[in-house]
Coordinates of C-alpha atoms and ligand atoms in Angstrom, one line a residue:
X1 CA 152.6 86.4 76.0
X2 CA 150.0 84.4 77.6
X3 CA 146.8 85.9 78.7
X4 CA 144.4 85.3 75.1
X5 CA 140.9 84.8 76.3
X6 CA 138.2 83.5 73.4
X7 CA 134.5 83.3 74.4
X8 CA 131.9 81.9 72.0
X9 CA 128.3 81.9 72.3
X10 CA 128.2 82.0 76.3
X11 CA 124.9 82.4 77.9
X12 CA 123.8 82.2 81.6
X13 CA 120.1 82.1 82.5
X14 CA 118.7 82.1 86.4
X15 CA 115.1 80.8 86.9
X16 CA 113.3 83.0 88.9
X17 CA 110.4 82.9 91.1
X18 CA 108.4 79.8 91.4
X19 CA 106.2 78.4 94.2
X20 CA 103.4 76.5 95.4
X21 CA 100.7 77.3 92.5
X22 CA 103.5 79.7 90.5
X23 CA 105.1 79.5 87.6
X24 CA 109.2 80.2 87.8
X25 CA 110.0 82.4 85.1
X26 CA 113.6 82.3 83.4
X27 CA 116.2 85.6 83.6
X28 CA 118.7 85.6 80.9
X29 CA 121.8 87.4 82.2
X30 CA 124.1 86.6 79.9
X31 CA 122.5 86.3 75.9
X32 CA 124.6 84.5 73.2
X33 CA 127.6 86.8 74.1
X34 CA 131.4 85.9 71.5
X35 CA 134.4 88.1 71.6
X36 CA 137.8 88.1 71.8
X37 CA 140.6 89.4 73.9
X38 CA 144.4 88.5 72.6
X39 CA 147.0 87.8 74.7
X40 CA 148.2 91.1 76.9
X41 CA 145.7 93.5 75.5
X42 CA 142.3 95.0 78.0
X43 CA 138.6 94.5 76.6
X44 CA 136.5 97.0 78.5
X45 CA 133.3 95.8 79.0
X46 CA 130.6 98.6 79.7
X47 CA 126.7 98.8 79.7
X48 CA 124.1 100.0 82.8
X49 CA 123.8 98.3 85.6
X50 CA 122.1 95.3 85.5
X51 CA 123.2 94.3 82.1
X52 CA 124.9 90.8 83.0
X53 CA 128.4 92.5 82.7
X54 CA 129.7 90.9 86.5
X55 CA 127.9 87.5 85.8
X56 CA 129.6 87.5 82.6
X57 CA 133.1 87.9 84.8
X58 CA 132.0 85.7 87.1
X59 CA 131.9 83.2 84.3
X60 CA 134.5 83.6 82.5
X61 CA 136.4 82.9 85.9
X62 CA 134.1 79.9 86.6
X63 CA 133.0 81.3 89.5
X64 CA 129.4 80.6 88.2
X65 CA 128.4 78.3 85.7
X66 CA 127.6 79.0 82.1
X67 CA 124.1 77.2 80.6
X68 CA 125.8 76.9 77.0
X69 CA 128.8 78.6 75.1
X70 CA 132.9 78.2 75.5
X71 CA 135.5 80.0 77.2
X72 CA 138.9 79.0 76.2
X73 CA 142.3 80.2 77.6
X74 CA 145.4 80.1 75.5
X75 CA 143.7 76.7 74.0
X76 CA 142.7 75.2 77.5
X77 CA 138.7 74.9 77.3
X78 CA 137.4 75.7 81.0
X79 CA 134.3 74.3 80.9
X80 CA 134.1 70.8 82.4
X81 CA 137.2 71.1 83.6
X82 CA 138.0 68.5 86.8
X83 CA 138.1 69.9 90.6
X84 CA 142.2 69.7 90.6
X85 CA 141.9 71.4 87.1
X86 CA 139.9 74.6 88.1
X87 CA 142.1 74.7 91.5
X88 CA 145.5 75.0 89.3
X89 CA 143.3 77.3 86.7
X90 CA 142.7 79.3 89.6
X91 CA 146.4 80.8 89.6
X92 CA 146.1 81.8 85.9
X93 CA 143.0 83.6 86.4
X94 CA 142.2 86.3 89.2
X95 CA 139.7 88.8 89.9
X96 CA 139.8 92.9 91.3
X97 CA 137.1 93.9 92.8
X98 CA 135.1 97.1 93.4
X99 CA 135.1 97.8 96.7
X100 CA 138.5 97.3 98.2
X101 CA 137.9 97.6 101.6
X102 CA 134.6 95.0 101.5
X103 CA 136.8 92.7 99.8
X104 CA 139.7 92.6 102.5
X105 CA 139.4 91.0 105.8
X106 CA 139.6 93.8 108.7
X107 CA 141.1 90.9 110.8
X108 CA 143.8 90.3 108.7
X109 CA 147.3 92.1 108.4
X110 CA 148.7 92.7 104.6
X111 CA 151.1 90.7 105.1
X112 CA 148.3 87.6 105.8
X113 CA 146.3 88.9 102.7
X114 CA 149.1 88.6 100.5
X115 CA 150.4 85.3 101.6
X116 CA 147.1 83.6 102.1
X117 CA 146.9 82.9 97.8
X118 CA 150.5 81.8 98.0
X119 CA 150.1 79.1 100.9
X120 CA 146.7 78.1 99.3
X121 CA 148.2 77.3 96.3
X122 CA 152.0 75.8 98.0
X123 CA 154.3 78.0 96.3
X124 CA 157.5 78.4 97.2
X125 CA 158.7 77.9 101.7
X126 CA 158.0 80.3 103.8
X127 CA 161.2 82.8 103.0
X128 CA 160.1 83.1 99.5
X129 CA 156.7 83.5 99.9
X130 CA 157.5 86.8 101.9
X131 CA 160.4 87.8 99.5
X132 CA 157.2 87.7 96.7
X133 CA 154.9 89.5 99.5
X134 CA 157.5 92.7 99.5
X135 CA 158.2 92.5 95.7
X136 CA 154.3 92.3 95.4
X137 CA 153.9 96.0 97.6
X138 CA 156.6 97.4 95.3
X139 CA 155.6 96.7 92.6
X140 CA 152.1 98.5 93.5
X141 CA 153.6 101.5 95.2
X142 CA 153.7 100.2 98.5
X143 CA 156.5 100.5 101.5
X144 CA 157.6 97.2 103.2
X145 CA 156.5 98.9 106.5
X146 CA 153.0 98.5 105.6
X147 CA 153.4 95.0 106.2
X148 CA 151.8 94.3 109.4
X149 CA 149.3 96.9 109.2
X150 CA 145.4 96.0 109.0
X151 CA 143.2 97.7 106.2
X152 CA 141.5 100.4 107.8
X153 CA 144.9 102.1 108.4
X154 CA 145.2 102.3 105.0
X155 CA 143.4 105.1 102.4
X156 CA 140.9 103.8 99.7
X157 CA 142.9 103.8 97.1
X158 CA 146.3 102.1 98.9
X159 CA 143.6 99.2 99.8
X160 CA 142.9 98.7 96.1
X161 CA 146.5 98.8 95.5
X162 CA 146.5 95.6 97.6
X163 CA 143.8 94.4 96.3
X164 CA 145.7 94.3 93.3
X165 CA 148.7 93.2 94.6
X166 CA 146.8 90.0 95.8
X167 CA 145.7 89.3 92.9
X168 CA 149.3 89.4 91.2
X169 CA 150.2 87.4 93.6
X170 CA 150.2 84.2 91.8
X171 CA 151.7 85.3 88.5
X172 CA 147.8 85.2 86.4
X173 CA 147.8 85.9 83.1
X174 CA 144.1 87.0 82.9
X175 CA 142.8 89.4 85.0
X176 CA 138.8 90.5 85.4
X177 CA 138.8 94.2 86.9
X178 CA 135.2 94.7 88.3
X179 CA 134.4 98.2 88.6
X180 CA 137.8 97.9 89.9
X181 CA 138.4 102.3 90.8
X182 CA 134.5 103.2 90.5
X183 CA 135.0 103.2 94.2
X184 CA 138.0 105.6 94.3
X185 CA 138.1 109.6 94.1
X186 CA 138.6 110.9 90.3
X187 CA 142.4 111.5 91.7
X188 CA 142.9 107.8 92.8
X189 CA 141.5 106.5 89.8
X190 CA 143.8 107.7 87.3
X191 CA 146.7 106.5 89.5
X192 CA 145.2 102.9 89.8
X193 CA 144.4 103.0 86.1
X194 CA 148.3 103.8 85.5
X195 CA 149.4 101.3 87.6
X196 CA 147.6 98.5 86.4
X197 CA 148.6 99.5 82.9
X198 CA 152.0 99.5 83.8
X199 CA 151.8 96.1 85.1
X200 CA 150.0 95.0 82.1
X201 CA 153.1 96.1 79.9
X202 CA 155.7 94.4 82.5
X203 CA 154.0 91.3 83.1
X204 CA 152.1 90.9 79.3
X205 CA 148.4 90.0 81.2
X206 CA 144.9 90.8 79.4
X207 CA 142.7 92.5 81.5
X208 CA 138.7 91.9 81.1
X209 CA 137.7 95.4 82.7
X210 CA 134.0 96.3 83.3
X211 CA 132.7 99.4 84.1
X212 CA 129.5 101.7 84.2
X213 CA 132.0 104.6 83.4
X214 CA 133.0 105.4 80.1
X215 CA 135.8 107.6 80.8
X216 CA 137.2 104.9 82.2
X217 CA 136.9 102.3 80.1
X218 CA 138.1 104.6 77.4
X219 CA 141.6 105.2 79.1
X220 CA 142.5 101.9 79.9
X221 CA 141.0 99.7 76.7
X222 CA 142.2 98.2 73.8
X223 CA 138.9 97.0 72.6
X224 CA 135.4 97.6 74.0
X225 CA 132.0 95.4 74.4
X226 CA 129.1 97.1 74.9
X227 CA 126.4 95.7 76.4
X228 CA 122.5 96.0 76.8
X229 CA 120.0 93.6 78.6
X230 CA 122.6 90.6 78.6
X231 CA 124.0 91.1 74.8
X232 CA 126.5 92.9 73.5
X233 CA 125.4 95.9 71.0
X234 CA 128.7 96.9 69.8
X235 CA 131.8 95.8 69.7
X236 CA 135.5 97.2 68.2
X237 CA 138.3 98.7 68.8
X238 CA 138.6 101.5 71.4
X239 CA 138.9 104.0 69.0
X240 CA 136.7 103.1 66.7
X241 CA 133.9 102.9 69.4
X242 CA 134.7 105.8 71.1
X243 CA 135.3 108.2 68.4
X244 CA 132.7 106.5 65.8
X245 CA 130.1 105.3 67.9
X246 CA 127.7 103.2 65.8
X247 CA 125.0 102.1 67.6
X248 CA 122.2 104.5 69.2
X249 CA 122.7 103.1 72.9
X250 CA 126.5 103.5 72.4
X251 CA 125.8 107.3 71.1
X252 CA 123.5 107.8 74.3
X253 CA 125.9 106.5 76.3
X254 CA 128.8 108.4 74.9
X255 CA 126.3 112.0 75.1
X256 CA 126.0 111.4 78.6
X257 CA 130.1 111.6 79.1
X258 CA 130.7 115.1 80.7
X259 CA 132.8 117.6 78.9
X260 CA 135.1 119.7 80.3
X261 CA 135.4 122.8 77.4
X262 CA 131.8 124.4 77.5
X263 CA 132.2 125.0 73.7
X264 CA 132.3 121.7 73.0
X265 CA 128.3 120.5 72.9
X266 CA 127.3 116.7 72.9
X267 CA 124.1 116.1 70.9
X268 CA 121.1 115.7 72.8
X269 CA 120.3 112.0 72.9
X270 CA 119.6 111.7 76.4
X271 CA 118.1 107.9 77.4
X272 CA 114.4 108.2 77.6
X273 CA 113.0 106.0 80.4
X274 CA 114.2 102.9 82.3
X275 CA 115.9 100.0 81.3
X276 CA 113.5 97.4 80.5
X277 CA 113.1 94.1 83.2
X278 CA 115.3 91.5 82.0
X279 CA 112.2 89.4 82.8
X280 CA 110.0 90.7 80.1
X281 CA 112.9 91.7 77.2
X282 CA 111.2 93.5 74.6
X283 CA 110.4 91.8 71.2
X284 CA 112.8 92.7 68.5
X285 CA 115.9 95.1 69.3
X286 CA 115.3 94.8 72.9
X287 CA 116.6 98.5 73.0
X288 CA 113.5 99.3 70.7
X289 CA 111.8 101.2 73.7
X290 CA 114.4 103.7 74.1
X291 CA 115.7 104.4 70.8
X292 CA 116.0 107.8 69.6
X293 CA 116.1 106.2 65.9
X294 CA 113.9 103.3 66.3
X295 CA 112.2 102.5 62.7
X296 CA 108.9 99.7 62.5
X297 CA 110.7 96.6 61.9
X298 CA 112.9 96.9 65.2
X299 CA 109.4 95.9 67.7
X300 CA 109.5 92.5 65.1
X301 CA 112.6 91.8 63.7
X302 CA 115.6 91.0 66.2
X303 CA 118.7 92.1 64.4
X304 CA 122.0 90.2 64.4
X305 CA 125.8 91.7 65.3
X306 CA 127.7 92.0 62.6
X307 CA 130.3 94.1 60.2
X308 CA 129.2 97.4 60.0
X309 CA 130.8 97.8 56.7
X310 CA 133.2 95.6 54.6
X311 CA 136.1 96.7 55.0
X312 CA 136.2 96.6 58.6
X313 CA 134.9 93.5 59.8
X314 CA 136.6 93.7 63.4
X315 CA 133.8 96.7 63.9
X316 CA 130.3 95.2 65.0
X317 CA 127.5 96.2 65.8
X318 CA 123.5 95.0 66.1
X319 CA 121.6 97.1 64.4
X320 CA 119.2 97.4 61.3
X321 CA 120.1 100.5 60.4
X322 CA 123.5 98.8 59.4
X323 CA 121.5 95.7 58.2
X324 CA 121.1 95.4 54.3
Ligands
SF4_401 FE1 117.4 101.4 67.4 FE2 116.2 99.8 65.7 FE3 118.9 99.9 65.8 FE4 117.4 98.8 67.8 S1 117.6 98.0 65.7 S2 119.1 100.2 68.0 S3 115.6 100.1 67.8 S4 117.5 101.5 65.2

């Protein structure tokens, strides 16, 4: 299996502002952020909005450029990796996005969509490239026929099954899914969410999947990153996070999940107030100002991710309640 993504320490900042007379300021997207995803397994990625999640894709598929840190694919470091390099790393690594029909050219048939990543990249003659264009629409669900049909024919969630079947196209074995079915009715969703799991268990990709939507992120992960003004808060297994939630930001979120027996009641930990600008990060836990269990030392002290107990040292999370 290919697919095993390692990123250490990666940090993107964006300077901000500046003039005649004024200061630029600097925004830190991305803070100091390491984890893991092995080879054919999904890391969902989830936080608010605004919380560096898609600039963290965006780097890990060096579509932007990281200001420290590594990102290494099955032992192949990306950054400073020549022109020729990044345009063969390209086939290895491709990206879903959110909003299927913004994200396919109206002018152009599927059958164009699917083949442009195939001539970019000179694989296979013409007969073959086609022969992978209908393999591509069955494998996602789709009928030859659709072929020469343009995008707004099409519903919203056969769209994102192209979308998808572009970026198969070129055989990747890492995928970033960007709010890949927030777009899609709760129906659709579960059907994309199936489907890309089943491809996932065919083909042996990792996914990277980010999304706002804990539901989602739940059904489709093998481990989860949560994330809060650029860092990530917790991280573990999808179980473990999801049924032993650790830190107070991960409870809130998890509280705000619907549920649909009414017997069932979540505990009232409801976010108070906004999320702070990324501009003016608070001192400390940065998530001091909405914390429900927020103690003195967490204004002053900034705490560190780590084990939250012995014997499970996969399990982190950056706290100082689980500091010693
Ligand atoms: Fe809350 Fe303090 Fe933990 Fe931050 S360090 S999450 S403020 S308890």
């Amino acid at each position: 299996m290919k697919g095993a993504l390692t990123v250490r320490n990666l940090t993107r900042r964006f300077r901000v502002g500046g003039g005649f007379l004024r200061r630029s300021s600097w925004l830190t997207a991305v803070d100091d952020v390491s984890f893991d995803i092995p080879a054919g397994t999904t890391f969902g990625l989830v936080g608010e909005s605004g919380c560096g999640k898609s600039t963290l894709g965006r780097c890990l598929l060096q579509l932007d450029v990281a200001d420290a840190g590594t990102i290494t694919l099955d032992e192949v470091e990306l950054s400073g990796l020549k022109k020729r390099e990044l345009f063969d790393l390209r086939k290895r690594m491709q990206v879903i996005f959110q909003d299927p029909y913004a994200s396919l050219s109206p002018r152009r048939t599927i059958a164009q969509t699917l083949l442009e990543p195939l001539e970019t990249h000179e694989v296979g003659d013409a007969q073959s490239r086609l022969a992978r264009v209908v393999e591509l629409l069955k494998l996602v669900g789709l009928r030859e026929s659709v072929l020469h049909r343009y995008p707004h024919e099409f519903s919203g969630g056969q769209r994102q099954r192209v979308g998808i079947a572009r970026a198969l196209a070129l055989r990747p074995d890492f995928i970033v899914a960007d709010e890949a079915v927030s777009a899609l009715d709760v129906s659709v969703q579960s059907q994309v969410l199936n489907l890309l799991r089943d491809i996932q268990q065919q083909q042996g990709l990792s996914y990277l999947f980010i999304s706002h939507d804990l539901a989602v992120v739940q059904h489709i992960s093998d481990h989860v990153g949560v994330m809060y003004l650029g860092q990530l808060v917790e991280v573990g297994a999808a179980d473990a996070v999801f049924w032993s939630p650790k830190h107070p930001y991960t409870e809130a979120l998890l509280n705000a999940v619907p549920v649909a027996d009414p017997k069932h009641k979540r505990a009232n930990t409801a976010l108070q107030g906004d999320v702070p600008s990324p501009l003016q990060k608070p001192t400390g836990c940065p998530f001091h100002t909405r914390c429900p269990k927020v103690m003195a030392k967490c204004s002053v002290d900034v705490p560190q991710l780590g084990a939250v107990d012995a014997s499970d040292t996969t399990h982190l999370v950056r706290c100082h309640l689980y500091t010693p």
